[in-house]
Tab-separated table of N, CA and C in Angstrom:
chain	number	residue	atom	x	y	z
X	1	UNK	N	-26.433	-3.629	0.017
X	1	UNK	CA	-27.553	-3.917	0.882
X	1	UNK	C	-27.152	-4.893	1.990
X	2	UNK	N	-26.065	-5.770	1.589
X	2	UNK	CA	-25.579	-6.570	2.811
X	2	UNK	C	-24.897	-6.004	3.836
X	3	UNK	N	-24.026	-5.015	3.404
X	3	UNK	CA	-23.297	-4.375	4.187
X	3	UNK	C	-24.172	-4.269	5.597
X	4	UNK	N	-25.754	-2.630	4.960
X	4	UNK	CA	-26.199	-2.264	5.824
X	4	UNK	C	-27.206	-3.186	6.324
X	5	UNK	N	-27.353	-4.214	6.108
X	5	UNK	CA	-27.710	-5.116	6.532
X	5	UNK	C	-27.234	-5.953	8.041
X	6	UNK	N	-26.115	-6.273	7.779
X	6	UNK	CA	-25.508	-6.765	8.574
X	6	UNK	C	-23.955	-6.230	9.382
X	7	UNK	N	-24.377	-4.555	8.943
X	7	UNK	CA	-23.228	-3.504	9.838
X	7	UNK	C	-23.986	-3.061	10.638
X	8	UNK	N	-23.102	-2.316	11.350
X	8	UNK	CA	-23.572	-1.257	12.306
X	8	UNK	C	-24.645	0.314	12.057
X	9	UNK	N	-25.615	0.088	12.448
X	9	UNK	CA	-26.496	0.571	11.972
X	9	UNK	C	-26.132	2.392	12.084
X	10	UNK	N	-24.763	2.270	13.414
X	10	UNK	CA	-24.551	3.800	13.478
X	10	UNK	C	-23.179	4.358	12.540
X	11	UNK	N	-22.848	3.506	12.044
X	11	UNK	CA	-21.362	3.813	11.237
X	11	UNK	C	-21.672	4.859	10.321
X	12	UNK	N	-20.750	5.645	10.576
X	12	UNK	CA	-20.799	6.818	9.389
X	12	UNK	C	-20.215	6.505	8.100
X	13	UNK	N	-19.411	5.533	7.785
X	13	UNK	CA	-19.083	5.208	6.430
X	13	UNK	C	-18.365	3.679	6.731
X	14	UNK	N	-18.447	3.050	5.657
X	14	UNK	CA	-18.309	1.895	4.959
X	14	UNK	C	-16.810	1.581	4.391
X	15	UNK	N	-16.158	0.785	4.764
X	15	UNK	CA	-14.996	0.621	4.372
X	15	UNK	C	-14.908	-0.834	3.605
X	16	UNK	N	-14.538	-1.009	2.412
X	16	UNK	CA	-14.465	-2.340	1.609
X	16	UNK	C	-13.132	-2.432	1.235
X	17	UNK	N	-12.023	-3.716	1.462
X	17	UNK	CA	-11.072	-3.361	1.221
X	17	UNK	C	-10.977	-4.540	0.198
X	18	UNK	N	-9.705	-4.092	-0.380
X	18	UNK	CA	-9.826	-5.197	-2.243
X	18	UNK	C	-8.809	-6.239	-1.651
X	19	UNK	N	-8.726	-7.233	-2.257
X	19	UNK	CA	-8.088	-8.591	-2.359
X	19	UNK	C	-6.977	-8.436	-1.789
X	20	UNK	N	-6.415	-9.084	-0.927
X	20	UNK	CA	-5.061	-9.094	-0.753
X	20	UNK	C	-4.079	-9.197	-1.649
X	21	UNK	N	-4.197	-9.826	-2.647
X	21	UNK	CA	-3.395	-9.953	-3.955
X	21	UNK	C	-3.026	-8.601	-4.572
X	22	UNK	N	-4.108	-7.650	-4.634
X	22	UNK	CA	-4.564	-6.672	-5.127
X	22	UNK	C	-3.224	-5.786	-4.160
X	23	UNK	N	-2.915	-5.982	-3.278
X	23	UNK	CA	-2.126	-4.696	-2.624
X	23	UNK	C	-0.498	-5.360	-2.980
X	24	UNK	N	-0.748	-6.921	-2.699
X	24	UNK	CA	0.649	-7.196	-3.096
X	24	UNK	C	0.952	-6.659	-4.468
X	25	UNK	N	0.000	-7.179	-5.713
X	25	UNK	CA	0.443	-6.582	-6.560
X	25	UNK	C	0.699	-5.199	-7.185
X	26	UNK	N	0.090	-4.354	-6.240
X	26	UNK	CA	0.588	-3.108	-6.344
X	26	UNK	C	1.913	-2.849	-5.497
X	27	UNK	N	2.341	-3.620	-4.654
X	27	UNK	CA	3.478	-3.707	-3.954
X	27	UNK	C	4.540	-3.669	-4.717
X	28	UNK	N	4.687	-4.765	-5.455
X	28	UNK	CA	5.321	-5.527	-6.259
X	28	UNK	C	5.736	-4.303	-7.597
X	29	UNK	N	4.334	-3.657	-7.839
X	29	UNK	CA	4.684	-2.379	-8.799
X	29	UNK	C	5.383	-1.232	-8.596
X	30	UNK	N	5.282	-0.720	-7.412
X	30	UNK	CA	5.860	0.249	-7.226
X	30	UNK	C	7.301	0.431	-6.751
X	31	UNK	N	7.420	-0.942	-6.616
X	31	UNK	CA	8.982	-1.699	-6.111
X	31	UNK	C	9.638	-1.493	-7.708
X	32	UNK	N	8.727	-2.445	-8.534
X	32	UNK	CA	9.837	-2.114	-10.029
X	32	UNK	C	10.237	-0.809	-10.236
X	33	UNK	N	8.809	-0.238	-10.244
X	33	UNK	CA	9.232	1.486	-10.844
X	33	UNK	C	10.262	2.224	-9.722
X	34	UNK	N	10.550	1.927	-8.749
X	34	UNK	CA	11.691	2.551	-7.822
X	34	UNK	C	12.619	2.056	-8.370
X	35	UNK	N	12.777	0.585	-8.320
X	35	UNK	CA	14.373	0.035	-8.928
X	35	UNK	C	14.334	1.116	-10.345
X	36	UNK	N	13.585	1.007	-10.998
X	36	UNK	CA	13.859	1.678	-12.463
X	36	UNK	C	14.232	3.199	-11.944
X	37	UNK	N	14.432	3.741	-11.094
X	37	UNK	CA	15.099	5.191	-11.090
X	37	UNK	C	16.331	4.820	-11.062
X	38	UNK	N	17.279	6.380	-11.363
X	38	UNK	CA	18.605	6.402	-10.978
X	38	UNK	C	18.895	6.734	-9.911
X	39	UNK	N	19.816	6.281	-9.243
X	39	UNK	CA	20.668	6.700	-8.437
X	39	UNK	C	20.074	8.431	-7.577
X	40	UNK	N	20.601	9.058	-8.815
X	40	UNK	CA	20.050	10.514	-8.180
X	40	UNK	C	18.575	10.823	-8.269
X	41	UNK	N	17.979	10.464	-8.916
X	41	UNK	CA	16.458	10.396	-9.164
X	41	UNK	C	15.825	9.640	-6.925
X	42	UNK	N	16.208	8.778	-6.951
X	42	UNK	CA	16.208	8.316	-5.947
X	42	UNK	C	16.869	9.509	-4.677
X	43	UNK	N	18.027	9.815	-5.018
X	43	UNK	CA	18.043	10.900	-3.542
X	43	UNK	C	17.263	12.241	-3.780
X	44	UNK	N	16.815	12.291	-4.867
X	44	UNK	CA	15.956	13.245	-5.395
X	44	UNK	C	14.894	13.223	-4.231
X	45	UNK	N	14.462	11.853	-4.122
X	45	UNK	CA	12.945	11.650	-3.096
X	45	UNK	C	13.377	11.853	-1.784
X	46	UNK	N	14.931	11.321	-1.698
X	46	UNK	CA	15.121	11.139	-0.476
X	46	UNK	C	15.328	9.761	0.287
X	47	UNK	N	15.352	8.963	-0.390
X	47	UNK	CA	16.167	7.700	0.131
X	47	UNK	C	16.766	6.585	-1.235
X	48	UNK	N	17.537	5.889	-0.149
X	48	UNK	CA	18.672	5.246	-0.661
X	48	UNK	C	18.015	3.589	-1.731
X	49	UNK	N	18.966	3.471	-2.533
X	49	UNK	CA	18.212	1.885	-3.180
X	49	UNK	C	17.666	1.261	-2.281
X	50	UNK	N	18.727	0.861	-1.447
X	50	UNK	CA	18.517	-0.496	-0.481
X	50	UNK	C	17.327	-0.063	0.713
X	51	UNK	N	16.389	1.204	0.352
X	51	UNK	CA	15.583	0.961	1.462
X	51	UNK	C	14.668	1.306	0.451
X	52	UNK	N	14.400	0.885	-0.735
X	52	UNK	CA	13.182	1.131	-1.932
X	52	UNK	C	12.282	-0.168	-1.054
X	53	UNK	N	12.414	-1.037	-0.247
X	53	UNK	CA	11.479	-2.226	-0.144
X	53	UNK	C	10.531	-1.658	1.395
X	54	UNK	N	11.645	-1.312	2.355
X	54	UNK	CA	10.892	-0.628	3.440
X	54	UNK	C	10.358	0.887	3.235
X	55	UNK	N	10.378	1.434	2.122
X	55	UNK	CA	9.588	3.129	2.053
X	55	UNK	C	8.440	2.345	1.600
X	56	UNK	N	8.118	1.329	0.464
X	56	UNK	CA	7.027	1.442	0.072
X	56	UNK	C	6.040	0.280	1.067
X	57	UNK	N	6.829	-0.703	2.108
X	57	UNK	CA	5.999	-1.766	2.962
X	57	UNK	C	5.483	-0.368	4.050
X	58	UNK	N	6.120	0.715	4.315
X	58	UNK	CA	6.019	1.997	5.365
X	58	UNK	C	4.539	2.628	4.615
X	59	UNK	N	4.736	2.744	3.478
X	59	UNK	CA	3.615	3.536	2.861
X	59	UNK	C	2.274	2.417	3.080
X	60	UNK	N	2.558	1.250	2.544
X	60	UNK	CA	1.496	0.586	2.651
X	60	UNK	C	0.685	0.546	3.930
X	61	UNK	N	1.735	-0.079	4.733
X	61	UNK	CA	0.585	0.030	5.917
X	61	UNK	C	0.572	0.935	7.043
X	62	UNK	N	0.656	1.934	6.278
X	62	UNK	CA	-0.056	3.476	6.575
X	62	UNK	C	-1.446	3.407	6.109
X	63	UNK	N	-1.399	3.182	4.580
X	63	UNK	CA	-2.562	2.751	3.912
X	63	UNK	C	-3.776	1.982	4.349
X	64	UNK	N	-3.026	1.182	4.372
X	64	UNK	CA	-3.941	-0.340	4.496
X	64	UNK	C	-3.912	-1.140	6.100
X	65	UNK	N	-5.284	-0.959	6.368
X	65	UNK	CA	-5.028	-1.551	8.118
X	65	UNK	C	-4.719	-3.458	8.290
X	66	UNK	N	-3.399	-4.008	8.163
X	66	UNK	CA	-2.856	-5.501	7.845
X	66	UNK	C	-3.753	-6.168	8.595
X	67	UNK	N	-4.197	-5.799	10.108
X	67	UNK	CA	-5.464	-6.812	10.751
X	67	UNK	C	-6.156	-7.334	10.083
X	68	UNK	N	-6.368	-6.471	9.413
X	68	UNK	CA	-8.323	-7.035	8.352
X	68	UNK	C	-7.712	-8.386	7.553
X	69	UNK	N	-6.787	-8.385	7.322
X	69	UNK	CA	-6.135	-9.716	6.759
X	69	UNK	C	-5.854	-11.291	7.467
């Protein structure tokens, strides 16, 4: 009720985004479970160890718009 309260009365949908913590720590998860592949499991997807930190910061903020932060 606050939302439409105090949004835009013409917006077609509502966007609520969760905690910042909340994305790091899914950050943080999906980073382990990459390190935990092998080697070939990894070129399986298509990239190398050493870029397991920039595929998933790439995915994120695809995801997630960082302004709102």
């Amino acid at each position: 009720e606050a939302i439409a309260l105090f949004s835009n009365k013409d917006a077609k949908e509502t966007v609520l985004l969760e905690p910042y913590e909340d994305y790091v720590a899914a950050f943080n998860k999906a980073t382990e479970e990459l390190h935990q592949l092998s080697d070939r499991e990894l070129a399986d997807l298509g990239i190398y160890r050493c870029e397991i930190p920039y595929v998933i910061a790439s995915t994120l903020r695809q995801r997630i718009p960082s302004q709102s932060f």
